[in-house]
Coordinates of C-alpha atoms in Angstrom, one line a residue:
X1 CA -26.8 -22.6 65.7
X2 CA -23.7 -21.1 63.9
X3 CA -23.2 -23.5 61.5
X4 CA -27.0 -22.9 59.9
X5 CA -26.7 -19.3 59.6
X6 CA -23.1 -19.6 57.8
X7 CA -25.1 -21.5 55.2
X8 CA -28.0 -19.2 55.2
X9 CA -25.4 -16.3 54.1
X10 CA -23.2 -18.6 51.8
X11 CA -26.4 -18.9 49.8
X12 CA -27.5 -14.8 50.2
X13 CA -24.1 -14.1 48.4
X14 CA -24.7 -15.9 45.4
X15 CA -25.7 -14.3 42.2
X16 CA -28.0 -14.9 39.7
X17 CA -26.1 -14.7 36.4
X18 CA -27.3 -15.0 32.4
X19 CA -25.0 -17.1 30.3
X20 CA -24.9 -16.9 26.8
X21 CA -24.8 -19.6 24.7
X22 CA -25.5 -20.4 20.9
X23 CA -27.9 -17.8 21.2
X24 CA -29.6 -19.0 23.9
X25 CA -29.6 -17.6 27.8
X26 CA -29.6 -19.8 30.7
X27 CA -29.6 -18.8 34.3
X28 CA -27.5 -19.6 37.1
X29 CA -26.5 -18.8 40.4
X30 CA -22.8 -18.7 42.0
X31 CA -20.6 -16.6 44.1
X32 CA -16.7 -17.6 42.0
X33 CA -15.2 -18.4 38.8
X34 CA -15.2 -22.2 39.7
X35 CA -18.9 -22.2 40.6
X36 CA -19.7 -20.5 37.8
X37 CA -17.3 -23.1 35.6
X38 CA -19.5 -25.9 37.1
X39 CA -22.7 -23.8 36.8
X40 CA -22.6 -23.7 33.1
X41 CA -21.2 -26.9 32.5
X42 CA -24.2 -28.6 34.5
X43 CA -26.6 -26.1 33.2
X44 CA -25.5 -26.3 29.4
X45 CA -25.3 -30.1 29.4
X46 CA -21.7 -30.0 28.5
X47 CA -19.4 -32.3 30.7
X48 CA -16.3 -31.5 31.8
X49 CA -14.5 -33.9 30.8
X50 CA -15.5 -33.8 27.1
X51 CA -16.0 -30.0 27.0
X52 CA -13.5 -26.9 27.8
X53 CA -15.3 -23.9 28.5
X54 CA -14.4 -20.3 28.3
X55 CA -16.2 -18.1 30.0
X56 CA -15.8 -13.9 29.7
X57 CA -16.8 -11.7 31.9
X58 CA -16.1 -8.1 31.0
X59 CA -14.3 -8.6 28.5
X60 CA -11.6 -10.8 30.2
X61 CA -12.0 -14.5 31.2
X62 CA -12.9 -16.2 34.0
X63 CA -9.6 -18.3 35.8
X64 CA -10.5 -21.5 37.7
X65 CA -10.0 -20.8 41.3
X66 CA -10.7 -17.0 41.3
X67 CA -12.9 -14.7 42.7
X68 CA -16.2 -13.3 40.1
X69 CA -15.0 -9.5 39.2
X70 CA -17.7 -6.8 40.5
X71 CA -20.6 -7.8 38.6
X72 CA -24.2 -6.5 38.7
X73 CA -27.1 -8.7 39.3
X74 CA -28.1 -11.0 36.4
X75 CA -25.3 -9.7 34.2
X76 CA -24.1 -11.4 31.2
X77 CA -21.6 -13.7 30.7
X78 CA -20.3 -15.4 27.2
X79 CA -19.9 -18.6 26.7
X80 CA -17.8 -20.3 24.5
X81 CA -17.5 -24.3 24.5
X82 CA -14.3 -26.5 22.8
X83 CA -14.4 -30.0 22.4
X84 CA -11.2 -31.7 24.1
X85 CA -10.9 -34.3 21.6
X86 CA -11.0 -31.8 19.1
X87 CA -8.7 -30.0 20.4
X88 CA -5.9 -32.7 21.3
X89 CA -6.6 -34.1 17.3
X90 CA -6.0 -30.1 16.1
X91 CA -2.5 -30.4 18.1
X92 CA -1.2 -33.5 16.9
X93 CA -2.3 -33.5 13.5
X94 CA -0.3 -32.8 10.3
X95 CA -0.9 -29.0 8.9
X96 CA -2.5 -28.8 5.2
X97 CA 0.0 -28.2 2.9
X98 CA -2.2 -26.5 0.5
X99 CA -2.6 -23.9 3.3
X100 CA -0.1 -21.5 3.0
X101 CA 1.2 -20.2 6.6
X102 CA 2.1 -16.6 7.2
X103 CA 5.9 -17.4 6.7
X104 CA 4.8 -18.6 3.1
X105 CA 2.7 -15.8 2.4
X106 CA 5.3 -13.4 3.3
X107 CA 7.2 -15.3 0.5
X108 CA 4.6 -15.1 -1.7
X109 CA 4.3 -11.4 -1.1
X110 CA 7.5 -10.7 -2.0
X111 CA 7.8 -12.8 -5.4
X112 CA 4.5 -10.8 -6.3
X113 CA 6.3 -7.6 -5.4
X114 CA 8.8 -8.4 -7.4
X115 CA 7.0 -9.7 -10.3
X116 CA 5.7 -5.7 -10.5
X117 CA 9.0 -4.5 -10.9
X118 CA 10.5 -4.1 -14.0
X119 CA 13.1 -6.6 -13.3
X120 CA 16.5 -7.0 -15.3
X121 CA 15.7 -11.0 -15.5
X122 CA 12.6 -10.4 -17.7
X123 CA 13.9 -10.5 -21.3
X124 CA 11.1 -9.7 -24.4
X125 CA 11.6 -10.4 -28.2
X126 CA 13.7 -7.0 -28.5
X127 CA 16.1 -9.0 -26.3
X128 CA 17.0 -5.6 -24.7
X129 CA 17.1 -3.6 -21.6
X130 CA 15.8 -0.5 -20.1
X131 CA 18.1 2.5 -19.3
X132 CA 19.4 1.9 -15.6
X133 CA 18.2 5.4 -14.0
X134 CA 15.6 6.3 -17.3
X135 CA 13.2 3.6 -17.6
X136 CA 9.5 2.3 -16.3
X137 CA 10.2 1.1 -13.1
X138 CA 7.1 -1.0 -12.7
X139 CA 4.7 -2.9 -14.9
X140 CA 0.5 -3.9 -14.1
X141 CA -1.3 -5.7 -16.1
X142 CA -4.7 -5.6 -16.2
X143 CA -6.1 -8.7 -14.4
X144 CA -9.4 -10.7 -15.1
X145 CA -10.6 -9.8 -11.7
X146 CA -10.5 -6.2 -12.8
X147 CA -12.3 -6.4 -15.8
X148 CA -15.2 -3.9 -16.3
X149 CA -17.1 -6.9 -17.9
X150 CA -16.2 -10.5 -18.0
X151 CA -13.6 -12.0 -20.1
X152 CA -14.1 -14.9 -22.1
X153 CA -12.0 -18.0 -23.3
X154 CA -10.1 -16.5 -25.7
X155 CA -9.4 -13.4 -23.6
X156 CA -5.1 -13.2 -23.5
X157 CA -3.8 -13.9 -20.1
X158 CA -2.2 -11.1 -18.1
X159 CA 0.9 -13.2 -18.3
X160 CA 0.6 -12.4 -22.3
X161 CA -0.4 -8.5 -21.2
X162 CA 2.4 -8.3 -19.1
X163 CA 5.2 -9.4 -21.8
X164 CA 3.2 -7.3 -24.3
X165 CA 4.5 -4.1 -21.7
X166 CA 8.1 -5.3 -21.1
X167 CA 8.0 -5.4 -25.3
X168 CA 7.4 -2.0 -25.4
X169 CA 9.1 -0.6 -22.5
X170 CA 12.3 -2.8 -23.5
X171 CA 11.7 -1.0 -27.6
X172 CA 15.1 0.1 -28.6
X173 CA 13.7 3.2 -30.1
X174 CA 11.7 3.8 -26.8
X175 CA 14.4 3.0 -24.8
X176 CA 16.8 5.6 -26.5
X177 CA 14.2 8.2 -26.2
X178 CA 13.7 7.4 -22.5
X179 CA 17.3 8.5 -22.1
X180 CA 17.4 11.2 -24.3
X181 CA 14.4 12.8 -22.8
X182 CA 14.9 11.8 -19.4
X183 CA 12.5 9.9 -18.8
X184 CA 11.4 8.2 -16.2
X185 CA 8.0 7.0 -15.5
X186 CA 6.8 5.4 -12.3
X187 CA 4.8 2.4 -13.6
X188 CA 3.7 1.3 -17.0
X189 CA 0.2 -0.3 -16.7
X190 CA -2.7 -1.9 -18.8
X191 CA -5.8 0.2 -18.5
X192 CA -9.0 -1.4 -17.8
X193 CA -11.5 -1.5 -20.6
X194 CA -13.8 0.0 -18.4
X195 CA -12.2 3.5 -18.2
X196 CA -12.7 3.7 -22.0
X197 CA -16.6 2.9 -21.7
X198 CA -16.6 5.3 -18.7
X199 CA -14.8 7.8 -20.5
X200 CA -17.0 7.9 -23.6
X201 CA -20.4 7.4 -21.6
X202 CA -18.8 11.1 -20.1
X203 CA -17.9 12.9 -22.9
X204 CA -19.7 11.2 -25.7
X205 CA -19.0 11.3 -29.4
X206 CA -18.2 8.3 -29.9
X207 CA -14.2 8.9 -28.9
X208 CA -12.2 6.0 -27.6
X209 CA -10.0 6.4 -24.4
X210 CA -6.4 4.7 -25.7
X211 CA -4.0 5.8 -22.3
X212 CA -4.3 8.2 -19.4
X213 CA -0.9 9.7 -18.2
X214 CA -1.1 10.4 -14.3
X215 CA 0.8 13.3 -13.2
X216 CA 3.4 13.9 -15.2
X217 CA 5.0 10.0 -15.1
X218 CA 3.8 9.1 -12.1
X219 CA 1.8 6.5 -14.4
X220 CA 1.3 5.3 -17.6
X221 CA -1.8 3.6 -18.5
X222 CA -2.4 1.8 -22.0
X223 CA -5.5 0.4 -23.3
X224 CA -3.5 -3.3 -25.0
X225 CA -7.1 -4.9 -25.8
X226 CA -9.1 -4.7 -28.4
X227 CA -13.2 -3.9 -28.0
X228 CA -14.1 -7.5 -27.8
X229 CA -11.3 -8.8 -25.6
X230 CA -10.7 -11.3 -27.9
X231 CA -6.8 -9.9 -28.7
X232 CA -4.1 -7.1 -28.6
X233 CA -4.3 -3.6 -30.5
X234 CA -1.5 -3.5 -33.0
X235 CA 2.0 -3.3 -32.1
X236 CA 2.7 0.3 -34.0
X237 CA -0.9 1.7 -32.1
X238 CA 0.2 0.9 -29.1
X239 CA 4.1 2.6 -29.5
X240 CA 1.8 6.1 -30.5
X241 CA -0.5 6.0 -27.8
X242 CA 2.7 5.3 -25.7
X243 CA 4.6 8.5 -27.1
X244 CA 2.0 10.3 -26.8
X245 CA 1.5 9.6 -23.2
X246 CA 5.1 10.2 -22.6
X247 CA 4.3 13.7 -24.5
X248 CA 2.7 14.2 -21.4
X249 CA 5.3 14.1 -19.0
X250 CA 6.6 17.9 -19.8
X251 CA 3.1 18.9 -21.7
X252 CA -0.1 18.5 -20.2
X253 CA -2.7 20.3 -22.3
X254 CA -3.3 18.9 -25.9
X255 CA -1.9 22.4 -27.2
X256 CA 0.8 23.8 -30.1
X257 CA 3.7 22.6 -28.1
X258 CA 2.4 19.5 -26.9
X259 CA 1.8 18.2 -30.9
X260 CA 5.5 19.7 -31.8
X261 CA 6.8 17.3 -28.7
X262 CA 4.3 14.4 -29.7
X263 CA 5.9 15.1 -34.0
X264 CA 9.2 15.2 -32.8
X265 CA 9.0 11.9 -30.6
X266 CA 7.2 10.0 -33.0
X267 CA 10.2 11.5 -36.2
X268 CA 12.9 10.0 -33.3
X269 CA 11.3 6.8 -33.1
X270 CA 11.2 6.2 -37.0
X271 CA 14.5 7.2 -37.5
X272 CA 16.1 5.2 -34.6
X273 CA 14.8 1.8 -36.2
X274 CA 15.5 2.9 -39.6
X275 CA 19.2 3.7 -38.4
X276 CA 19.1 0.2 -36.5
X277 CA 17.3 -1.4 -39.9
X278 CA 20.8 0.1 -41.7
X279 CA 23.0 -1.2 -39.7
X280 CA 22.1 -5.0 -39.9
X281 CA 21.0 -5.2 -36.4
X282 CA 18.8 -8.3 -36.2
X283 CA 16.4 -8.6 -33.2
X284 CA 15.7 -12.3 -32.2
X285 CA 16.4 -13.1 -35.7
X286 CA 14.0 -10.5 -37.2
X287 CA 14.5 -7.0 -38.5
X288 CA 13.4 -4.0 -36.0
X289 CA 11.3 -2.8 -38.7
X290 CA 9.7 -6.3 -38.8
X291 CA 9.4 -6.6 -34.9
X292 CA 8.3 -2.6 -34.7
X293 CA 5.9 -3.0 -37.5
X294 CA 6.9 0.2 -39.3
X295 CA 8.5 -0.8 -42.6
X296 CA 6.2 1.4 -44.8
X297 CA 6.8 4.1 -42.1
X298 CA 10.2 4.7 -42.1
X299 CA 10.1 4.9 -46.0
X300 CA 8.8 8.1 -45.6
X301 CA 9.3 9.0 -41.7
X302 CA 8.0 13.1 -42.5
X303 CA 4.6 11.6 -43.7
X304 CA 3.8 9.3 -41.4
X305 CA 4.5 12.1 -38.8
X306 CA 2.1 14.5 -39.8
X307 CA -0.6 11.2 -40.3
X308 CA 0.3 9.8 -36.8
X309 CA -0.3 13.5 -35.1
X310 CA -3.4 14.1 -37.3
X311 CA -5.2 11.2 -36.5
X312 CA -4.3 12.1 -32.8
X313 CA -5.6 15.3 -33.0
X314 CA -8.2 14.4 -35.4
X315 CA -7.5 17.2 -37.9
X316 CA -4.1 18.1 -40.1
X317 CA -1.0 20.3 -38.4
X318 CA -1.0 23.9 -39.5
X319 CA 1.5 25.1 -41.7
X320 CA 3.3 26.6 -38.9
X321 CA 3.7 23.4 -37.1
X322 CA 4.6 21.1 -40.1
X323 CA 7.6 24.0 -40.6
X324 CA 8.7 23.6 -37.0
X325 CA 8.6 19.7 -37.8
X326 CA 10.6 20.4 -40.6
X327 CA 13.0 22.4 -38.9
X328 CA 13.3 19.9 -36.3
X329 CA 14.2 17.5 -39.2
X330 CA 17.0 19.6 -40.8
X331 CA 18.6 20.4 -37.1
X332 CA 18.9 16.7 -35.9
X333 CA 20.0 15.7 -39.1
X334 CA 23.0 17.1 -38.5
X335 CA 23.5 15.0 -36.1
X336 CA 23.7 11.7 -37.8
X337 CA 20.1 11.8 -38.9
X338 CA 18.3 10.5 -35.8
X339 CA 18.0 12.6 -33.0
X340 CA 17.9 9.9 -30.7
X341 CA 20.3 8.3 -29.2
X342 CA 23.4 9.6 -31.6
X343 CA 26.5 11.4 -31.1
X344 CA 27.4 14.5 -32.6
X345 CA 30.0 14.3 -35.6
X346 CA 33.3 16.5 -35.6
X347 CA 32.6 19.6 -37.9
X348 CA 28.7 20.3 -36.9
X349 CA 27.5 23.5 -37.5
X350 CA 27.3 25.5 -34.5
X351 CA 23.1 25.3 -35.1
X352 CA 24.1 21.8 -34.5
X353 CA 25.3 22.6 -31.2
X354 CA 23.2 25.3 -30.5
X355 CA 20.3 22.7 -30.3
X356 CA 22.5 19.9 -28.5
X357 CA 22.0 22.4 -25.9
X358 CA 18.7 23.5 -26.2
X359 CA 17.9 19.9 -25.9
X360 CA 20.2 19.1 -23.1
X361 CA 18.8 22.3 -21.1
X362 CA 15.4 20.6 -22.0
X363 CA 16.0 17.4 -20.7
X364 CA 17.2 19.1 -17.3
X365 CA 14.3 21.2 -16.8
X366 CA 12.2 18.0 -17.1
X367 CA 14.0 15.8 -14.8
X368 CA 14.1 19.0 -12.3
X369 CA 10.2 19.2 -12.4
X370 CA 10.1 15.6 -12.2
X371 CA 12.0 15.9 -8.9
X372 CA 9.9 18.6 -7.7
X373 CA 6.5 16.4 -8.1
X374 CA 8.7 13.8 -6.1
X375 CA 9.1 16.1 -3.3
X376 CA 5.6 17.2 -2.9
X377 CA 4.5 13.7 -3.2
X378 CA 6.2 12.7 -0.3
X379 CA 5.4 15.6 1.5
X380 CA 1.7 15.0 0.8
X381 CA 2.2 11.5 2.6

């Protein structure tokens, strides 16, 4: 009589379970991991020696020969089914060598990161370099992906986008006035076309958004592409919207001081490729004042000043502004006639000197608010 009343409770402490399966719900009954195994393979039509189940309970799976965890009367348990030929054909097959592992996309990581760095390898048609400590430190192009509408065919490359930066990071004249100033600006990037249709669907009037300077040289956005997509703006266009975004690094507001700064870096960029013009220097065979595009500038570097900064602020300088421009002119004059870039002579006049120093105590008041943003920054991270 024992031996039937064994069985009668073997069969009382068996549970009735719901497995879940490919959406569907079957019912079983068992009392351990292994009866539950079998259970589901009998119940799901999937044999066990074709199929290798997995079955989780709890969050954790069941092990062959262990006990069922405390479970409630016709709880859940998820099923998950792997074919064993599939599985030995996965383990001795060859890996797709168009499918990058995560070593390789490591790799890949890395070139990209340093693709965005304003490398020393990179060489444009200026066949210069950038300062070592006073320079753009990184340059983003805009990529198709990015576009506030779709490019077409003839829409340049980001590759082209990308040397069109280098070309004007790596500008002599830019590069001189990077030093002089102090300079240094975090990256150098293309601006999306959208942000111009954004920016004139906000403030209307028909204006067009040409750069964006993000706090204080943090970044440098410039629009490269023309309305259509179809090209570049023109080299010269681009170097002014550039200085005036530099402008920006010790002048925020469009105000009195700001134009001054934007006259006198636009009166040091002239000069500096007239001086280089003088000399003879040749640029990948060319003159700078072919490669810069200012020829017809630098003939008369005091006029195309006041028509660069007038077409920026949309109206002429006042008198009191083109005779601080002047003034500027007669003071670094003295000093070789380019302000940028050029030593002072033996015999200046102690003006001369006087605004050597101005200039120098300039420059360090710059490069100390410069470290300041820095510091909060990092703080705010």
């Amino acid at each position: 009589l024992g031996s039937p009343s064994t069985s009668v409770s073997r069969r009382r402490t068996r549970m009735r379970l719901l497995l879940q399966f490919k959406g569907k719900t079957t019912e079983v009954h068992a009392d351990s991991a292994d009866t539950v195994i079998a259970a589901a393979h009998d119940a799901l039509a999937l044999p066990s020696d074709e199929w290798r189940l997995k079955i989780v309970a709890k969050g954790k799976q069941l092990q062959p020969g262990a006990s069922l965890p405390a479970l409630a009367e016709g709880a859940k348990l998820m099923v998950m089914a792997s074919s064993i030929t599939a599985v030995e054909r996965g383990l001795t097959s060859r890996s797709d060598p168009t499918v990058r592992g995560f070593a390789a996309e490591d790799e890949a990581a890395s070139r990209r990161a340093a693709d965005t760095a304003g490398g020393a390898d990179e060489v444009s048609v200026w066949c210069t370099s950038q300062d070592a400590e006073h320079k753009f430190c990184r340059f983003e192009p805009c990529t198709w992906q990015s576009f506030g509408t779709r490019p077409s065919s003839t829409t340049p490359h980001a590759f082209e986008a990308r040397k069109l930066l280098l070309r004007l990071a790596t500008d002599p004249a830019v590069v001189g006035i990077m030093r002089e100033r102090r300079y240094r600006v975090g990256t150098l990037a293309e601006m999306d076309p959208i942000d111009d249709r954004l920016a004139e669907k906000m403030e209307g009037g028909g204006k067009r958004l040409l750069g964006y300077n993000t706090n204080h040289g943090m970044s440098i956005h410039v629009r490269l592409r023309t309305m259509d997509l179809r090209g570049f703006e023109a080299y010269p266009s681009l170097v002014d919207t550039l200085l005036h975004e530099l402008a920006h690094n010790e002048v925020g507001p469009h105000n009195d001081l700001f134009w001054h700064l934007f006259a006198q870096l636009k009166a040091d960029y002239l000069r500096h490729h007239a001086r280089l013009a003088q000399s003879g220097a040749l640029f990948s065979g060319a003159s700078p004042l072919q490669l810069a595009g200012v020829a017809e500038q630098v003939s008369d570097v005091r006029a195309a000043v006041l028509g660069t900064v007038a077409r920026d602020r949309m109206a002429p300088l006042p008198p009191a502004q083109e005779a601080l421009l002047d003034g500027y002119f007669s003071l670094t004059e003295r000093r070789g006639g380019n302000a940028v870039g050029g030593a002072e002579r033996q015999g200046d006049s102690g003006e001369g000197a006087s605004h050597a120093s101005a200039r120098a105590l300039a420059a360090e008041r710059a490069e100390a608010r410069r470290l300041q943003q820095q510091q909060q920054q990092q703080q705010q991270q």
